[in-house]
């Protein structure tokens, strides 16, 4: 990307979009555009078309999405499939019509089969059943990957996609029902400590394994891929390391400095048993993440304590 190129970040006020903007600004890119959902409704075909017609961005980071943790995905399946398919379809099609030079679509590691061989290679896409708690979201994201590939094949566009693992960091969502596990546990442990409780509740059995990536590492990888990657096949972005939910809860307890116990609520779903990405393709291109899980949680907790987070 040229330093003065016009770069559109869809989802610029979300956790991922804001991190991409921070990273680009730090690299000297100064022609960034992006709007809040109140200013530009990305589910509206006309609004997106008109926006592209006026702005004609050179590069597009498609980081806008309706996202949430296991409870939100399981409770609002219609919203997850509808919003995500609308947003990505409108943006990808407009990027083609108004000749964006390149587009990066961000998906999620939940696109891979529930019982995929671990770590999950990009090639295991569409080889088995999906995890039921987030199937509508995963199907929307799979449609996004396939749409990029179809436009490349038919219209010779340069639309790429990457699949990040579970993300966390500044600007995360701390709403206890709708959040992902890491921010939810940061808040629960902090409140348990503040309220002098003996324990805090961890959903499920604590045995599922998850991989986590600090969002600023993802942002760096996205910019790297926009500059260096041009291939139809999606590419995984992760830390390559997994922990059990129990181990995650214990690490968060250490960072927050709480001495109480974990109580498991097995009435809540575990979701997929393991979700570790095979990141060898990205690694072979020379990219590795900078933040350890402990360091990332410390930074996320600082952000939580700033009081400016979504609850
Ligand atoms: O992060 P999470 O909500 O989503 O949950 P997924 C991960 C694991 O943490 C599950 C457990 O086994 C949860 O039961 N968990 C323990 C908790 N305590 C809590 C808690 O307080 N809150 C939450 N939320 N979980 C989502 C998908 O899957 O991950 C999305 O639904 C997307 O589609 C996203 O892919 C990255 O990792 O199971």
Short mmCIF file of C-alpha atoms and ligand atoms in Angstrom, two decimals:
data_model
loop_
_atom_site.label_atom_id
_atom_site.label_comp_id
_atom_site.label_asym_id
_atom_site.label_seq_id
_atom_site.Cartn_x
_atom_site.Cartn_y
_atom_site.Cartn_z
CA UNK A 1 0.00 0.00 0.00
CA UNK A 2 1.22 3.48 -0.85
CA UNK A 3 1.46 5.81 2.18
CA UNK A 4 -1.10 8.26 0.72
CA UNK A 5 -3.53 5.57 -0.52
CA UNK A 6 -7.14 5.95 0.55
CA UNK A 7 -7.80 3.12 2.97
CA UNK A 8 -11.31 2.23 4.12
CA UNK A 9 -11.58 0.37 7.41
CA UNK A 10 -15.06 -1.08 7.76
CA UNK A 11 -15.65 -1.44 11.50
CA UNK A 12 -13.13 1.27 12.44
CA UNK A 13 -14.74 1.77 15.87
CA UNK A 14 -14.80 -1.93 16.71
CA UNK A 15 -11.99 -3.74 18.52
CA UNK A 16 -10.35 -5.06 15.32
CA UNK A 17 -10.93 -2.04 13.08
CA UNK A 18 -9.61 0.38 15.71
CA UNK A 19 -6.47 -1.73 16.12
CA UNK A 20 -5.89 -1.78 12.34
CA UNK A 21 -6.30 2.03 12.26
CA UNK A 22 -3.83 2.44 15.17
CA UNK A 23 -1.30 0.27 13.41
CA UNK A 24 -1.69 2.01 10.03
CA UNK A 25 -1.39 5.49 11.57
CA UNK A 26 1.76 4.40 13.41
CA UNK A 27 3.18 3.29 10.04
CA UNK A 28 2.51 6.74 8.50
CA UNK A 29 -0.68 5.98 6.53
CA UNK A 30 -2.71 9.16 6.84
CA UNK A 31 -5.63 8.78 4.48
CA UNK A 32 -7.87 6.46 6.49
CA UNK A 33 -11.64 6.55 6.26
CA UNK A 34 -14.32 4.81 8.31
CA UNK A 35 -17.66 5.45 9.97
CA UNK A 36 -19.68 4.32 12.93
CA UNK A 37 -22.75 2.16 12.28
CA UNK A 38 -24.95 5.17 13.10
CA UNK A 39 -23.26 7.21 10.36
CA UNK A 40 -23.21 4.42 7.77
CA UNK A 41 -25.53 1.40 7.97
CA UNK A 42 -23.47 -1.36 6.37
CA UNK A 43 -26.49 -3.66 6.15
CA UNK A 44 -28.02 -1.19 3.66
CA UNK A 45 -27.03 -2.00 0.09
CA UNK A 46 -27.79 1.55 -1.07
CA UNK A 47 -25.91 3.25 1.76
CA UNK A 48 -22.80 1.15 1.10
CA UNK A 49 -23.03 1.62 -2.68
CA UNK A 50 -23.37 5.42 -2.29
CA UNK A 51 -20.47 5.52 0.17
CA UNK A 52 -18.17 3.65 -2.26
CA UNK A 53 -19.35 5.79 -5.17
CA UNK A 54 -18.35 8.93 -3.30
CA UNK A 55 -15.15 7.72 -1.67
CA UNK A 56 -13.74 5.13 -4.10
CA UNK A 57 -11.24 3.70 -1.60
CA UNK A 58 -8.03 2.10 -2.89
CA UNK A 59 -7.83 -0.55 -0.15
CA UNK A 60 -10.53 -2.08 2.04
CA UNK A 61 -10.12 -3.81 5.40
CA UNK A 62 -13.44 -5.61 5.97
CA UNK A 63 -13.38 -5.76 9.76
CA UNK A 64 -17.04 -4.87 10.33
CA UNK A 65 -19.12 -7.75 11.65
CA UNK A 66 -21.69 -8.70 14.21
CA UNK A 67 -19.66 -10.70 16.73
CA UNK A 68 -20.19 -12.20 20.16
CA UNK A 69 -19.38 -15.07 22.46
CA UNK A 70 -20.95 -18.48 22.73
CA UNK A 71 -24.15 -17.28 24.45
CA UNK A 72 -24.81 -14.47 21.95
CA UNK A 73 -24.17 -16.75 18.97
CA UNK A 74 -26.44 -19.43 20.39
CA UNK A 75 -29.23 -17.00 21.33
CA UNK A 76 -29.40 -14.72 18.26
CA UNK A 77 -28.60 -16.99 15.29
CA UNK A 78 -30.81 -15.02 12.87
CA UNK A 79 -29.10 -11.71 13.70
CA UNK A 80 -25.66 -13.26 13.25
CA UNK A 81 -26.36 -14.76 9.82
CA UNK A 82 -28.42 -11.80 8.53
CA UNK A 83 -26.14 -8.94 9.61
CA UNK A 84 -22.91 -10.60 8.59
CA UNK A 85 -24.11 -11.72 5.18
CA UNK A 86 -25.54 -8.23 4.46
CA UNK A 87 -22.44 -6.33 5.61
CA UNK A 88 -19.88 -8.43 3.77
CA UNK A 89 -21.97 -8.82 0.59
CA UNK A 90 -22.55 -5.07 0.30
CA UNK A 91 -18.90 -4.20 0.86
CA UNK A 92 -17.36 -6.90 -1.34
CA UNK A 93 -19.70 -6.13 -4.23
CA UNK A 94 -19.15 -2.35 -3.96
CA UNK A 95 -15.39 -2.85 -3.76
CA UNK A 96 -15.65 -4.70 -7.08
CA UNK A 97 -17.94 -2.11 -8.73
CA UNK A 98 -15.79 0.83 -7.64
CA UNK A 99 -12.51 -0.97 -8.40
CA UNK A 100 -10.77 -1.16 -5.04
CA UNK A 101 -7.19 -2.33 -5.63
CA UNK A 102 -7.35 -4.89 -2.86
CA UNK A 103 -9.69 -6.05 -0.10
CA UNK A 104 -8.98 -8.10 3.02
CA UNK A 105 -11.96 -9.97 4.50
CA UNK A 106 -11.67 -11.06 8.13
CA UNK A 107 -13.35 -14.28 9.18
CA UNK A 108 -13.07 -16.46 12.25
CA UNK A 109 -11.57 -19.79 13.28
CA UNK A 110 -15.11 -21.13 13.87
CA UNK A 111 -15.43 -21.65 10.09
CA UNK A 112 -13.59 -24.96 10.47
CA UNK A 113 -15.38 -28.22 11.35
CA UNK A 114 -16.17 -28.84 15.03
CA UNK A 115 -14.05 -31.98 15.12
CA UNK A 116 -11.33 -30.91 12.69
CA UNK A 117 -7.87 -32.39 13.17
CA UNK A 118 -5.81 -30.06 15.39
CA UNK A 119 -4.07 -27.76 14.72
CA UNK A 120 -6.50 -26.78 11.97
CA UNK A 121 -5.04 -26.22 8.53
CA UNK A 122 -6.68 -23.88 6.02
CA UNK A 123 -7.35 -26.96 3.86
CA UNK A 124 -9.82 -28.45 6.39
CA UNK A 125 -12.46 -25.86 5.42
CA UNK A 126 -15.75 -27.58 4.46
CA UNK A 127 -14.58 -31.07 5.37
CA UNK A 128 -17.06 -31.70 8.21
CA UNK A 129 -19.96 -30.55 10.40
CA UNK A 130 -19.74 -27.14 12.06
CA UNK A 131 -20.09 -26.41 15.78
CA UNK A 132 -23.88 -25.91 16.32
CA UNK A 133 -23.59 -22.97 18.78
CA UNK A 134 -22.14 -20.72 16.06
CA UNK A 135 -23.10 -22.38 12.77
CA UNK A 136 -25.04 -19.37 11.35
CA UNK A 137 -22.09 -17.03 12.03
CA UNK A 138 -19.62 -19.55 10.60
CA UNK A 139 -21.73 -20.03 7.46
CA UNK A 140 -21.81 -16.26 6.90
CA UNK A 141 -18.02 -16.12 7.21
CA UNK A 142 -17.59 -19.09 4.85
CA UNK A 143 -19.82 -17.28 2.35
CA UNK A 144 -17.48 -14.26 2.63
CA UNK A 145 -14.41 -16.36 1.81
CA UNK A 146 -16.16 -17.97 -1.13
CA UNK A 147 -17.45 -14.61 -2.37
CA UNK A 148 -13.91 -13.21 -2.45
CA UNK A 149 -12.75 -16.27 -4.40
CA UNK A 150 -15.69 -16.04 -6.84
CA UNK A 151 -15.05 -12.36 -7.59
CA UNK A 152 -11.36 -13.06 -8.13
CA UNK A 153 -12.19 -15.88 -10.53
CA UNK A 154 -14.89 -14.07 -12.50
CA UNK A 155 -13.80 -10.43 -12.25
CA UNK A 156 -10.05 -10.70 -11.59
CA UNK A 157 -10.26 -8.72 -8.35
CA UNK A 158 -7.61 -8.97 -5.60
CA UNK A 159 -9.81 -9.97 -2.66
CA UNK A 160 -8.08 -11.97 0.08
CA UNK A 161 -9.26 -13.34 3.40
CA UNK A 162 -7.71 -14.27 6.72
CA UNK A 163 -9.09 -16.27 9.64
CA UNK A 164 -8.14 -14.95 13.08
CA UNK A 165 -8.34 -17.06 16.20
CA UNK A 166 -10.18 -15.83 19.37
CA UNK A 167 -9.22 -12.16 19.83
CA UNK A 168 -9.08 -9.81 22.80
CA UNK A 169 -7.62 -6.43 23.72
CA UNK A 170 -8.46 -2.72 23.92
CA UNK A 171 -12.03 -1.80 22.97
CA UNK A 172 -13.39 -5.27 23.73
CA UNK A 173 -16.99 -5.95 24.79
CA UNK A 174 -17.42 -6.67 28.53
CA UNK A 175 -21.17 -7.31 28.53
CA UNK A 176 -21.37 -10.49 30.60
CA UNK A 177 -23.95 -12.34 28.51
CA UNK A 178 -22.71 -11.36 25.05
CA UNK A 179 -18.93 -11.12 25.50
CA UNK A 180 -16.30 -13.68 24.59
CA UNK A 181 -14.73 -15.65 27.41
CA UNK A 182 -11.61 -13.58 28.01
CA UNK A 183 -13.22 -10.16 28.57
CA UNK A 184 -16.12 -11.80 30.45
CA UNK A 185 -13.69 -13.43 32.89
CA UNK A 186 -11.64 -10.24 33.29
CA UNK A 187 -14.79 -8.46 34.40
CA UNK A 188 -16.03 -11.31 36.61
CA UNK A 189 -12.70 -11.68 38.41
CA UNK A 190 -12.33 -7.92 38.86
CA UNK A 191 -15.84 -7.67 40.33
CA UNK A 192 -15.27 -10.70 42.55
CA UNK A 193 -12.15 -9.02 43.94
CA UNK A 194 -13.84 -5.62 44.37
CA UNK A 195 -16.87 -7.18 46.10
CA UNK A 196 -14.67 -9.38 48.32
CA UNK A 197 -16.34 -12.59 47.02
CA UNK A 198 -14.90 -16.06 47.69
CA UNK A 199 -15.23 -17.21 44.07
CA UNK A 200 -16.25 -16.40 40.51
CA UNK A 201 -18.25 -18.42 37.96
CA UNK A 202 -16.70 -19.99 34.86
CA UNK A 203 -19.19 -21.30 32.27
CA UNK A 204 -19.01 -24.92 31.16
CA UNK A 205 -16.55 -27.50 32.42
CA UNK A 206 -13.32 -25.51 31.99
CA UNK A 207 -11.89 -28.26 29.78
CA UNK A 208 -12.36 -26.78 26.26
CA UNK A 209 -9.15 -25.49 24.75
CA UNK A 210 -8.87 -22.15 23.02
CA UNK A 211 -6.15 -20.11 21.35
CA UNK A 212 -6.02 -16.35 21.96
CA UNK A 213 -4.40 -13.50 20.03
CA UNK A 214 -3.93 -9.91 21.21
CA UNK A 215 -5.76 -7.65 18.76
CA UNK A 216 -2.75 -5.42 18.01
CA UNK A 217 -0.90 -8.51 16.81
CA UNK A 218 -3.82 -9.30 14.52
CA UNK A 219 -3.78 -5.70 13.19
CA UNK A 220 -0.10 -5.99 12.36
CA UNK A 221 -0.76 -9.30 10.57
CA UNK A 222 -3.63 -7.77 8.56
CA UNK A 223 -1.43 -4.94 7.27
CA UNK A 224 1.35 -7.44 6.54
CA UNK A 225 -1.09 -9.60 4.54
CA UNK A 226 -2.51 -6.63 2.65
CA UNK A 227 1.04 -5.86 1.51
CA UNK A 228 2.40 -9.37 1.04
CA UNK A 229 -0.37 -11.92 0.41
CA UNK A 230 -2.22 -12.53 -2.84
CA UNK A 231 -3.77 -15.96 -2.90
CA UNK A 232 -7.32 -17.31 -3.10
CA UNK A 233 -6.96 -19.63 -0.15
CA UNK A 234 -7.70 -18.04 3.20
CA UNK A 235 -4.82 -17.79 5.69
CA UNK A 236 -4.93 -18.47 9.45
CA UNK A 237 -3.79 -15.85 11.98
CA UNK A 238 -3.16 -17.10 15.50
CA UNK A 239 -0.63 -17.41 18.28
CA UNK A 240 -0.22 -21.15 17.71
CA UNK A 241 -0.69 -21.80 21.44
CA UNK A 242 -3.72 -23.06 23.30
CA UNK A 243 -4.86 -23.13 26.92
CA UNK A 244 -7.81 -24.74 28.67
CA UNK A 245 -10.55 -22.37 29.84
CA UNK A 246 -9.59 -23.35 33.41
CA UNK A 247 -5.96 -22.29 32.77
CA UNK A 248 -7.17 -19.06 31.19
CA UNK A 249 -9.34 -18.30 34.24
CA UNK A 250 -6.38 -18.96 36.54
CA UNK A 251 -4.08 -16.66 34.54
CA UNK A 252 -6.70 -13.89 34.65
CA UNK A 253 -7.06 -14.46 38.42
CA UNK A 254 -3.27 -13.97 38.78
CA UNK A 255 -3.21 -10.81 36.66
CA UNK A 256 -6.14 -9.27 38.56
CA UNK A 257 -4.69 -10.40 41.91
CA UNK A 258 -7.73 -12.27 43.20
CA UNK A 259 -7.28 -15.12 45.69
CA UNK A 260 -10.72 -16.83 45.45
CA UNK A 261 -11.84 -20.03 43.72
CA UNK A 262 -13.27 -20.93 40.34
CA UNK A 263 -16.81 -22.38 40.31
CA UNK A 264 -17.85 -24.19 37.11
CA UNK A 265 -21.42 -23.76 35.81
CA UNK A 266 -21.94 -26.87 33.72
CA UNK A 267 -25.44 -25.75 32.68
CA UNK A 268 -23.66 -23.47 30.17
CA UNK A 269 -22.34 -24.94 26.89
CA UNK A 270 -18.68 -25.76 26.31
CA UNK A 271 -18.92 -25.27 22.56
CA UNK A 272 -16.23 -26.77 20.39
CA UNK A 273 -13.73 -28.89 22.40
CA UNK A 274 -10.57 -27.50 20.75
CA UNK A 275 -9.90 -24.67 18.34
CA UNK A 276 -6.21 -24.30 17.55
CA UNK A 277 -5.13 -22.88 14.21
CA UNK A 278 -2.23 -24.21 12.21
CA UNK A 279 -0.32 -20.97 11.59
CA UNK A 280 2.60 -22.48 9.68
CA UNK A 281 1.74 -20.71 6.41
CA UNK A 282 1.79 -17.25 7.97
CA UNK A 283 4.87 -18.13 10.01
CA UNK A 284 6.71 -19.25 6.89
CA UNK A 285 6.12 -15.75 5.47
CA UNK A 286 8.02 -14.33 8.45
CA UNK A 287 5.20 -13.11 10.70
CA UNK A 288 4.97 -13.98 14.40
CA UNK A 289 2.91 -12.35 17.18
CA UNK A 290 4.62 -10.12 19.76
CA UNK A 291 2.41 -10.46 22.86
CA UNK A 292 2.37 -13.43 25.21
CA UNK A 293 -1.04 -14.33 26.67
CA UNK A 294 -0.02 -13.02 30.11
CA UNK A 295 1.25 -9.69 28.72
CA UNK A 296 -1.85 -9.31 26.56
CA UNK A 297 -4.16 -9.94 29.52
CA UNK A 298 -2.26 -7.32 31.55
CA UNK A 299 -2.81 -4.77 28.77
CA UNK A 300 -6.47 -5.75 28.40
CA UNK A 301 -6.98 -5.39 32.15
CA UNK A 302 -5.41 -1.90 32.06
CA UNK A 303 -7.88 -1.00 29.31
CA UNK A 304 -10.75 -2.40 31.40
CA UNK A 305 -9.63 -0.33 34.41
CA UNK A 306 -9.62 2.84 32.27
CA UNK A 307 -13.43 2.68 32.55
CA UNK A 308 -13.94 3.47 28.87
CA UNK A 309 -15.03 -0.03 27.89
CA UNK A 310 -18.34 -1.36 26.58
CA UNK A 311 -20.28 -3.14 29.35
O1 LIG B 1 -15.30 -17.10 23.95
P1 LIG B 1 -16.53 -17.93 23.94
O2 LIG B 1 -17.81 -17.24 24.30
O3 LIG B 1 -16.78 -18.54 22.50
O4 LIG B 1 -16.37 -19.19 24.92
P2 LIG B 1 -16.24 -19.74 21.59
C1 LIG B 1 -15.25 -20.00 24.94
C2 LIG B 1 -15.35 -21.02 26.06
O5 LIG B 1 -15.26 -20.33 27.32
C3 LIG B 1 -16.66 -21.82 26.10
C4 LIG B 1 -16.27 -20.78 28.20
O6 LIG B 1 -16.34 -23.15 26.47
C5 LIG B 1 -17.42 -21.14 27.23
O7 LIG B 1 -18.38 -21.96 27.88
N1 LIG B 1 -16.58 -19.73 29.19
C6 LIG B 1 -16.30 -19.82 30.52
C7 LIG B 1 -17.17 -18.55 28.97
N2 LIG B 1 -16.74 -18.75 31.17
C8 LIG B 1 -17.28 -17.92 30.23
C9 LIG B 1 -17.89 -16.64 30.30
O8 LIG B 1 -18.05 -16.05 31.35
N3 LIG B 1 -18.30 -16.10 29.11
C10 LIG B 1 -18.13 -16.73 27.92
N4 LIG B 1 -18.53 -16.12 26.79
N5 LIG B 1 -17.58 -17.96 27.82
C11 LIG B 1 -17.14 -18.07 19.85
C12 LIG B 1 -18.08 -18.23 18.69
O9 LIG B 1 -16.95 -19.37 20.25
O10 LIG B 1 -15.87 -17.55 19.52
C13 LIG B 1 -17.96 -17.19 17.69
O11 LIG B 1 -19.37 -18.43 19.19
C14 LIG B 1 -16.56 -16.81 17.34
O12 LIG B 1 -18.65 -17.59 16.54
C15 LIG B 1 -15.76 -16.56 18.58
O13 LIG B 1 -15.93 -17.79 16.56
C16 LIG B 1 -14.31 -16.24 18.32
O14 LIG B 1 -14.76 -19.74 21.42
O15 LIG B 1 -16.83 -21.04 22.03
#
